[in-house]
Coordinates of C-alpha atoms in Angstrom, one line a residue:
Chain A
M59 CA -111.2 143.8 77.3
S60 CA -113.3 141.1 78.9
D61 CA -117.0 141.5 79.1
T62 CA -117.8 139.4 82.1
T63 CA -115.6 138.6 85.0
V64 CA -116.8 136.0 87.5
I65 CA -115.2 135.8 90.9
V66 CA -115.6 132.7 92.9
G67 CA -115.4 133.6 96.6
A68 CA -116.4 136.8 98.4
G69 CA -113.6 136.9 101.0
Q70 CA -110.8 139.4 101.1
A71 CA -109.2 138.2 97.8
G72 CA -112.4 138.0 95.8
L73 CA -113.8 141.4 97.1
Q74 CA -110.4 143.1 96.5
T75 CA -110.3 141.8 92.9
A76 CA -113.7 143.3 92.3
V77 CA -113.0 146.6 93.9
S78 CA -109.6 147.0 92.2
L79 CA -111.1 146.1 88.8
R80 CA -113.6 148.9 89.1
Q81 CA -110.9 151.3 90.4
G82 CA -108.9 150.4 87.4
G83 CA -111.8 151.3 85.1
Y84 CA -113.1 147.9 84.3
A85 CA -116.4 148.4 82.5
G86 CA -117.6 144.9 82.1
R87 CA -120.1 142.9 84.2
L88 CA -118.7 141.8 87.5
L89 CA -120.2 138.8 89.4
L90 CA -119.0 138.1 92.9
L91 CA -120.1 134.7 94.2
G92 CA -120.2 134.1 98.0
S93 CA -120.8 130.7 99.4
E94 CA -122.3 132.0 102.6
A95 CA -125.3 134.1 103.4
H96 CA -123.3 137.2 104.4
L97 CA -121.9 140.2 102.7
P98 CA -118.1 140.1 102.3
Y99 CA -116.6 140.1 105.7
Q100 CA -113.2 139.8 107.4
R101 CA -112.3 136.7 109.3
P102 CA -109.4 137.9 111.6
P103 CA -111.8 139.3 114.3
L104 CA -113.8 136.1 114.5
S105 CA -111.5 134.4 116.9
K106 CA -110.8 137.5 118.9
Q107 CA -113.2 140.5 119.1
V108 CA -116.2 138.5 118.0
L109 CA -115.7 135.7 120.5
K110 CA -115.0 138.2 123.3
G111 CA -118.2 140.1 122.5
E112 CA -116.4 143.3 121.5
F113 CA -117.6 143.2 117.8
D114 CA -121.0 142.2 116.6
A115 CA -121.3 140.5 113.2
D116 CA -122.0 143.7 111.2
R117 CA -118.7 145.1 112.4
C118 CA -116.9 142.4 110.4
T119 CA -118.6 143.4 107.1
L120 CA -115.9 144.7 104.7
R121 CA -118.2 146.5 102.2
G122 CA -121.9 147.2 102.6
A123 CA -124.6 146.5 100.0
D124 CA -124.7 150.2 99.1
F125 CA -121.0 150.2 98.2
L126 CA -121.4 147.0 96.1
A127 CA -124.4 148.4 94.3
A128 CA -122.7 151.8 93.6
Q129 CA -119.7 149.9 92.2
E130 CA -122.0 147.7 90.1
I131 CA -120.6 144.6 91.7
E132 CA -123.2 141.9 91.5
F133 CA -122.9 140.1 94.7
R134 CA -124.6 136.7 95.0
P135 CA -124.7 135.0 98.4
H136 CA -125.4 131.3 98.7
S137 CA -123.6 130.6 95.4
R138 CA -121.2 127.7 95.4
A139 CA -119.2 126.8 92.3
E140 CA -119.4 123.1 91.5
A141 CA -117.5 122.6 88.3
L142 CA -115.2 124.5 86.0
L143 CA -115.9 123.9 82.3
S144 CA -112.9 125.7 80.9
D145 CA -113.3 124.6 77.3
Q146 CA -116.6 126.5 77.2
Q147 CA -115.4 129.2 79.6
Q148 CA -118.3 128.4 81.9
L149 CA -118.8 127.7 85.5
R150 CA -121.5 125.4 86.9
L151 CA -123.0 126.3 90.2
A152 CA -124.3 123.9 92.8
D153 CA -127.9 124.8 91.8
G154 CA -127.1 123.8 88.2
Q155 CA -126.9 127.3 86.8
L156 CA -124.2 127.8 84.1
L157 CA -122.3 131.1 84.1
S158 CA -120.2 132.2 81.1
Y159 CA -117.0 134.1 81.8
D160 CA -114.5 136.0 79.9
A161 CA -112.2 136.1 82.9
L162 CA -112.6 133.9 85.9
V163 CA -111.0 134.5 89.3
I164 CA -110.9 131.6 91.8
A165 CA -110.7 133.0 95.3
S166 CA -112.6 130.3 97.0
G167 CA -110.3 130.2 100.0
A168 CA -109.7 127.2 102.1
R169 CA -111.8 124.6 103.9
L170 CA -111.2 123.2 107.4
N171 CA -109.2 120.2 108.1
R172 CA -111.8 117.9 109.7
L173 CA -111.0 115.5 112.6
H174 CA -113.2 112.5 112.5
L175 CA -113.3 110.9 115.9
P176 CA -115.7 108.9 117.8
G177 CA -118.0 111.4 119.5
S178 CA -117.4 114.2 116.9
E179 CA -121.2 114.5 116.4
L180 CA -121.8 115.4 120.0
D181 CA -123.2 118.7 121.0
G182 CA -120.4 121.0 122.0
V183 CA -117.9 120.1 119.3
F184 CA -117.0 123.2 117.2
Y185 CA -114.9 124.4 114.3
L186 CA -114.2 128.1 113.7
R187 CA -114.2 129.3 110.1
T188 CA -117.3 131.4 109.4
I189 CA -119.0 134.2 111.2
D190 CA -121.9 131.8 112.0
D191 CA -119.4 129.5 113.7
A192 CA -118.1 132.4 115.7
L193 CA -121.5 133.6 116.8
T194 CA -122.6 130.1 118.0
L195 CA -119.3 129.6 119.8
R196 CA -119.5 133.0 121.4
E197 CA -122.9 132.2 122.8
R198 CA -121.6 128.9 124.3
L199 CA -118.6 130.5 125.8
Q200 CA -120.7 132.9 127.8
A201 CA -121.6 130.0 130.2
Q202 CA -117.9 129.6 131.0
P203 CA -117.6 125.9 130.0
Q204 CA -114.4 123.9 130.4
V205 CA -112.9 124.3 126.9
L206 CA -110.6 121.9 125.2
I207 CA -108.9 123.1 122.1
A208 CA -107.3 120.7 119.5
G209 CA -104.4 122.4 117.9
A210 CA -102.0 125.1 119.1
G211 CA -101.9 127.0 115.8
Y212 CA -103.1 130.6 115.5
I213 CA -106.8 129.9 115.6
G214 CA -106.4 127.5 118.5
L215 CA -104.3 130.0 120.5
E216 CA -106.5 133.0 119.7
V217 CA -109.6 131.0 120.8
A218 CA -107.7 130.0 124.0
A219 CA -106.9 133.6 124.8
S220 CA -110.5 134.7 124.1
A221 CA -111.9 131.9 126.2
R222 CA -109.6 132.7 129.1
A223 CA -110.7 136.4 128.9
L224 CA -114.3 135.2 129.2
G225 CA -113.3 133.2 132.3
C226 CA -113.3 129.7 130.9
K227 CA -111.0 127.0 132.0
V228 CA -108.8 126.2 128.9
R229 CA -106.7 123.2 127.8
V230 CA -104.9 122.9 124.5
V231 CA -103.9 119.6 123.0
E232 CA -101.1 119.8 120.4
A233 CA -99.6 116.9 118.4
Q234 CA -96.3 118.7 118.0
Q235 CA -93.9 119.8 120.8
Q236 CA -94.2 123.5 120.0
L237 CA -96.8 126.2 119.5
M238 CA -97.4 127.6 116.0
Q239 CA -95.0 124.9 114.8
R240 CA -95.6 125.7 111.1
S241 CA -94.6 129.3 111.1
A242 CA -93.3 130.6 114.4
L243 CA -89.6 130.5 115.3
P244 CA -88.8 128.6 118.5
A245 CA -88.1 131.7 120.6
I246 CA -91.4 133.3 119.7
A247 CA -93.2 130.0 120.3
D248 CA -91.6 129.6 123.7
F249 CA -92.4 133.2 124.7
M250 CA -96.0 132.7 123.8
R251 CA -96.2 129.4 125.6
A252 CA -95.0 131.0 128.8
R253 CA -97.6 133.9 128.3
H254 CA -100.4 131.4 127.8
E255 CA -99.3 129.4 130.8
Q256 CA -99.2 132.5 133.0
E257 CA -102.7 133.3 131.9
G258 CA -103.8 129.8 133.0
V259 CA -103.9 127.8 129.8
A260 CA -102.8 124.2 130.2
F261 CA -101.0 122.5 127.3
H262 CA -100.7 118.8 126.4
F263 CA -97.9 118.6 123.8
G264 CA -97.2 115.6 121.6
R265 CA -100.7 114.3 122.1
K266 CA -103.7 113.8 119.9
L267 CA -107.4 113.5 120.6
A268 CA -108.5 109.9 120.4
A269 CA -112.2 110.1 121.2
I270 CA -114.8 112.5 122.6
H271 CA -117.2 111.1 125.2
G272 CA -120.6 112.1 126.4
Q273 CA -124.3 111.3 126.2
R274 CA -125.7 114.0 124.1
Q275 CA -123.3 116.7 125.2
V276 CA -119.5 116.6 125.4
Q277 CA -118.3 115.5 128.9
R278 CA -114.8 114.1 128.5
V279 CA -112.1 113.8 125.9
G280 CA -109.7 110.9 125.6
L281 CA -106.1 111.4 124.3
D282 CA -104.0 108.9 122.4
D283 CA -102.0 108.0 125.5
G284 CA -105.1 107.1 127.5
T285 CA -105.4 110.4 129.4
E286 CA -109.0 111.4 130.1
L287 CA -109.8 115.1 130.4
D288 CA -113.0 116.8 131.4
A289 CA -114.4 119.1 128.8
E290 CA -117.7 120.6 128.0
L291 CA -116.7 122.3 124.8
V292 CA -114.2 121.1 122.1
V293 CA -112.9 123.4 119.5
K294 CA -110.9 121.9 116.7
G295 CA -108.3 124.2 115.3
I296 CA -106.3 122.0 113.1
G297 CA -105.8 124.1 110.1
V298 CA -107.2 124.6 106.6
R299 CA -106.4 123.6 103.1
P300 CA -107.4 124.9 99.7
D301 CA -110.7 123.5 98.5
L302 CA -109.7 121.9 95.2
R303 CA -112.3 119.1 95.0
W304 CA -114.7 121.0 92.7
L305 CA -111.8 121.6 90.2
E306 CA -111.0 117.9 89.6
G307 CA -111.1 117.1 85.9
S308 CA -111.1 120.8 84.9
G309 CA -107.5 120.7 83.6
L310 CA -106.4 123.3 86.2
A311 CA -102.9 122.7 87.4
T312 CA -102.9 122.2 91.2
A313 CA -100.4 121.0 93.9
R314 CA -101.2 122.0 97.4
G315 CA -103.2 124.9 96.0
I316 CA -104.0 126.2 92.5
L317 CA -100.7 127.0 90.8
V318 CA -100.3 130.6 89.8
D319 CA -97.5 132.7 88.5
D320 CA -96.6 136.2 89.8
Q321 CA -99.5 137.6 87.9
C322 CA -101.9 135.2 89.5
R323 CA -102.4 133.4 86.2
T324 CA -103.2 129.7 86.2
N325 CA -102.3 127.3 83.4
L326 CA -105.7 127.8 81.8
A327 CA -106.4 130.8 79.6
N328 CA -108.4 133.6 81.4
V329 CA -108.4 131.8 84.7
Y330 CA -106.8 133.4 87.7
A331 CA -106.5 132.5 91.3
A332 CA -105.9 134.5 94.5
G333 CA -105.7 134.2 98.2
D334 CA -105.7 131.2 100.4
C335 CA -106.4 128.8 97.5
A336 CA -103.5 130.0 95.4
E337 CA -100.0 128.4 95.5
T338 CA -97.8 131.1 94.1
Q339 CA -94.5 131.2 92.2
H340 CA -93.2 134.1 94.3
P341 CA -90.1 136.0 93.0
L342 CA -88.6 136.0 96.5
Y343 CA -88.7 132.2 96.9
S344 CA -87.4 129.3 95.0
E345 CA -90.4 127.0 95.9
P346 CA -94.0 128.0 95.3
V347 CA -95.6 129.4 98.5
L348 CA -99.1 128.8 99.9
L349 CA -99.9 131.8 102.1
E350 CA -102.9 132.0 104.3
S351 CA -103.1 135.6 105.2
V352 CA -105.1 138.8 104.7
Q353 CA -102.1 140.6 103.2
N354 CA -101.7 137.9 100.6
A355 CA -105.4 137.9 99.8
V356 CA -105.6 141.6 99.3
S357 CA -102.3 141.9 97.4
Q358 CA -103.2 139.0 95.1
G359 CA -106.7 140.5 94.6
K360 CA -105.0 143.7 93.3
T361 CA -102.7 141.6 91.1
C362 CA -105.5 139.7 89.5
A363 CA -107.3 142.9 88.7
A364 CA -104.2 144.4 87.1
A365 CA -103.6 141.2 85.1
I366 CA -107.2 141.2 83.8
L367 CA -106.9 144.8 82.9
G368 CA -103.8 144.0 80.9
Q369 CA -101.5 146.1 83.1
D370 CA -97.9 145.2 83.7
T371 CA -97.9 143.6 87.2
S372 CA -95.9 141.3 89.4
Y373 CA -96.7 140.1 92.8
S374 CA -93.6 140.3 94.9
D375 CA -94.8 141.6 98.3
V376 CA -93.0 140.4 101.4
P377 CA -95.6 138.2 103.1
W378 CA -96.8 139.4 106.5
F379 CA -99.1 138.1 109.2
W380 CA -100.2 139.1 112.6
S381 CA -102.0 137.5 115.6
E382 CA -103.2 138.8 118.9
Q383 CA -103.2 136.7 122.1
F384 CA -103.7 138.3 125.5
D385 CA -101.6 141.5 125.6
C386 CA -99.3 140.2 122.9
R387 CA -99.4 141.5 119.3
I388 CA -97.4 139.0 117.2
Q389 CA -96.2 140.3 113.9
L390 CA -94.3 138.3 111.3
A391 CA -92.9 139.4 108.0
G392 CA -90.9 137.4 105.4
L393 CA -90.3 133.7 105.5
P394 CA -87.4 132.3 107.5
Q395 CA -85.3 129.8 105.6
P396 CA -83.8 126.6 107.0
Q397 CA -80.2 127.8 107.1
D398 CA -80.9 131.2 108.6
E399 CA -79.0 132.5 111.6
L400 CA -81.5 133.5 114.2
V401 CA -80.9 136.6 116.3
V402 CA -83.1 137.2 119.3
R403 CA -83.3 140.7 120.7
S404 CA -85.4 141.9 123.5
D405 CA -85.2 145.4 124.9
A406 CA -88.5 146.0 126.6
P407 CA -90.6 143.9 129.0
N408 CA -93.2 141.6 127.4
S409 CA -91.6 142.1 124.0
M410 CA -89.2 140.2 121.7
T411 CA -87.8 140.5 118.3
V412 CA -86.3 137.6 116.3
L413 CA -84.5 138.2 113.1
A414 CA -83.8 135.4 110.5
L415 CA -80.6 136.3 108.7
G416 CA -79.6 134.8 105.4
A417 CA -76.0 134.8 104.1
D418 CA -76.3 138.4 102.8
R419 CA -79.7 139.7 103.6
L420 CA -82.5 139.7 106.1
H421 CA -85.1 137.0 105.4
A422 CA -87.7 137.5 108.1
I423 CA -88.7 139.1 111.3
Q424 CA -91.0 137.7 114.0
C425 CA -91.7 139.9 116.9
I426 CA -94.0 140.4 119.9
N427 CA -95.0 143.9 120.9
A428 CA -92.3 145.5 118.8
P429 CA -94.0 147.4 116.0
R430 CA -91.1 149.7 115.5
D431 CA -88.8 146.8 114.7
Y432 CA -91.4 145.1 112.6
M433 CA -92.1 148.1 110.3
A434 CA -88.3 148.7 109.9
A435 CA -87.5 145.1 109.2
R436 CA -90.4 144.8 106.7
K437 CA -88.8 147.6 104.7
I438 CA -85.3 146.1 104.9
I439 CA -86.6 142.7 103.7
A440 CA -88.5 144.4 100.8
L441 CA -85.4 146.3 99.7
G442 CA -83.4 143.1 99.7
D443 CA -80.1 144.9 100.2
A444 CA -77.0 143.4 101.6
I445 CA -77.0 143.6 105.4
D446 CA -74.3 144.2 108.0
R447 CA -74.8 141.2 110.1
D448 CA -72.8 142.5 113.0
R449 CA -75.0 145.6 113.3
L450 CA -78.1 143.5 113.1
R451 CA -76.8 141.3 115.9
N452 CA -76.1 144.2 118.1
P453 CA -79.2 144.9 120.3
K454 CA -78.2 148.5 120.5
T455 CA -78.7 149.1 116.8
E456 CA -82.2 150.4 116.0
L457 CA -83.3 148.6 112.9
K458 CA -84.4 151.9 111.5
E459 CA -80.8 153.0 111.3
L460 CA -80.1 150.2 108.8
L461 CA -82.6 151.5 106.3
Chain B
M56 CA -125.1 160.0 111.9
I57 CA -122.3 162.5 111.9
K58 CA -120.7 164.2 108.9
L59 CA -117.0 164.4 108.1
K60 CA -115.1 166.3 105.4
V61 CA -112.4 164.2 103.7
T62 CA -109.8 165.1 101.1
D63 CA -108.7 162.1 99.2
R64 CA -105.3 161.3 97.7
D65 CA -106.2 163.1 94.5
G66 CA -107.1 166.2 96.3
Q67 CA -110.9 165.6 95.8
K68 CA -113.1 166.8 98.7
H69 CA -115.9 164.6 99.9
E70 CA -118.5 164.9 102.7
I71 CA -119.3 161.5 104.2
E72 CA -121.6 160.2 106.8
A73 CA -120.5 158.0 109.6
Q74 CA -122.0 156.1 112.4
E75 CA -121.2 157.1 116.0
G76 CA -119.3 154.2 117.7
D77 CA -117.6 153.2 114.5
T78 CA -113.9 153.9 114.0
L79 CA -112.9 156.6 111.5
M80 CA -111.2 153.8 109.5
E81 CA -114.5 152.0 109.2
A82 CA -116.2 155.1 107.9
L83 CA -113.4 155.7 105.3
R84 CA -113.2 152.1 104.1
E85 CA -116.7 152.3 102.8
H86 CA -115.6 154.5 99.8
D87 CA -113.8 153.5 96.7
W88 CA -111.3 156.3 97.3
G89 CA -111.0 155.4 100.9
V90 CA -108.4 153.5 103.0
S91 CA -107.6 149.8 102.4
A92 CA -107.1 149.1 106.1
I93 CA -105.6 145.7 105.4
C94 CA -105.2 144.6 109.0
G95 CA -108.8 145.5 109.8
G96 CA -108.0 147.8 112.7
M97 CA -105.4 146.0 114.7
C98 CA -102.8 148.8 114.5
S99 CA -100.6 146.5 112.6
C100 CA -100.2 147.8 109.0
G101 CA -100.4 151.5 108.7
T102 CA -102.7 151.4 105.6
C103 CA -105.4 153.6 107.2
H104 CA -103.1 156.6 107.7
V105 CA -104.7 160.1 107.8
Y106 CA -103.8 163.7 108.6
L107 CA -105.9 165.7 111.1
N108 CA -105.5 169.4 111.6
E109 CA -104.5 170.4 115.1
E110 CA -108.0 171.5 116.3
D111 CA -109.7 168.4 115.1
G112 CA -106.9 166.2 116.2
G113 CA -107.5 167.5 119.7
K114 CA -111.0 166.0 119.7
F115 CA -109.6 162.5 119.8
P116 CA -107.6 160.8 122.6
P117 CA -103.9 161.2 122.2
V118 CA -101.7 158.7 120.3
D119 CA -100.8 155.7 122.4
I120 CA -97.4 154.0 122.3
D121 CA -98.4 151.3 119.8
E122 CA -99.8 153.8 117.3
E123 CA -96.8 156.1 117.8
D124 CA -94.4 153.3 117.1
L125 CA -96.1 152.4 113.9
V126 CA -96.7 155.9 112.7
D127 CA -93.1 156.8 113.3
M128 CA -92.0 154.2 110.8
L129 CA -94.4 155.2 108.0
E130 CA -93.0 156.9 104.9
F131 CA -95.3 159.9 104.8
T132 CA -95.5 160.7 108.5
R133 CA -96.3 164.3 109.6
E134 CA -97.0 166.0 112.9
S135 CA -100.7 165.5 112.3
S136 CA -100.5 161.8 111.4
R137 CA -103.0 159.4 113.0
L138 CA -104.1 155.8 112.2
S139 CA -107.8 156.1 111.6
C140 CA -108.5 152.6 113.0
Q141 CA -107.5 153.9 116.4
L142 CA -110.1 156.8 116.4
T143 CA -113.6 156.0 117.6
L144 CA -116.3 158.5 116.4
S145 CA -118.8 160.2 118.6
A146 CA -121.1 163.2 118.3
E147 CA -118.4 165.7 119.0
H148 CA -116.6 164.7 115.8
N149 CA -119.4 166.0 113.6
G150 CA -117.8 168.4 111.1
V151 CA -114.2 167.1 111.5
S152 CA -112.1 167.5 108.4
L153 CA -109.1 165.3 107.5
E154 CA -106.9 164.2 104.6
L155 CA -105.8 160.8 103.5
A156 CA -102.1 160.1 103.6
P157 CA -100.5 158.6 100.4
E158 CA -100.5 154.8 100.3
E159 CA -97.3 153.2 101.4

């Protein structure tokens, strides 16, 4: 068994790896490196409960200092990995320190896509990734500024809903023609667009920000078609990507993310990756998948721990995600495939279920305020059994009956 | 601080302390034998499932429709099932005893 396991990144994936290693009886030294000042925390509430003032920062902490100490997990905040020296099985930190490892887990997450525009340096231009970002933004939203959000993805839309709840005027500028273009099926996207519009959010589709204007503070935003919009606060929600720069020259195989197999193993001996930074050869899919979700982070953390402990393991979970916007809980499970038949069902007000049917089995469900459908479909997808398409198409069939 | 009696999935009994105003899930998550609570309290995943006896269950607000829908679909649902993320703790919950449901 390994003597020292170093985990880069103290988010959900990194923390889960550490917790699961101890649960599995790992007796070696365990170092958990966090790049921020904070104890491991969860990000999903940042754009929702934290912005709205319902959660304070402590409420997001996943595990306290007492827990980490009791589990003999050496948590080091402010620790950023700078280089992987795999020949020596060492990691170099930003402060120059060298750490030797017997097993290394890279769970360094993703970094924000930045939008470099004239005026980006003005006061009132925000990103939202960390808890510090969320607390600063929350303070600014209290004054009910006119908010302009770049990007109608999950973060952009959750911020839009939170800002509306706080009484701000909200506009969203989106380069595509649809909300949540990358992951939501059109019926779900259209439903949510209507909900946002009912709540007073204004959309500008097919447009990009060209410049941000103001003296010291943001005052106006110019779009690429020449439109000028008043705005006192700009939030850029244009996605994230794995942070791979520090791994250049290390010999680690990467594509969009760090390439791993179904045991979270990379091409390098004793080096594993998990969570937002890992691009996974997933048994359910022919192409490697890059999943940015809590479920993926937690499941891969468990997989890494099992692999390090030498247990037989294979990560094959059906991916699932959720979002909350206004009174809508959006839940997604599985990944729709291009040729899928889409079945839209809706049997209650303010609710919708969309099923993505493959030739012989259910590939995905996306639903709004339909937890019963969601839980049943998740199980059907995981079982992978042949489906009766006619029964699935029939809105009278409860999905539970198909289990 | 209030005290709770918890039986874990291996049948081990624990007495734990919890903060008033936290949810029961947050109190349970702090322990290595506790709940995983993947969705963080959004009533979205069912990984914080517990059983409360009738008397103690009555000290919490009744199950709402979201929780009911989710609990209904879980594998190990019983009459006494609750999602601990939906239960906020206050002084009257001192001494409550509960059992963790098996992981799905």
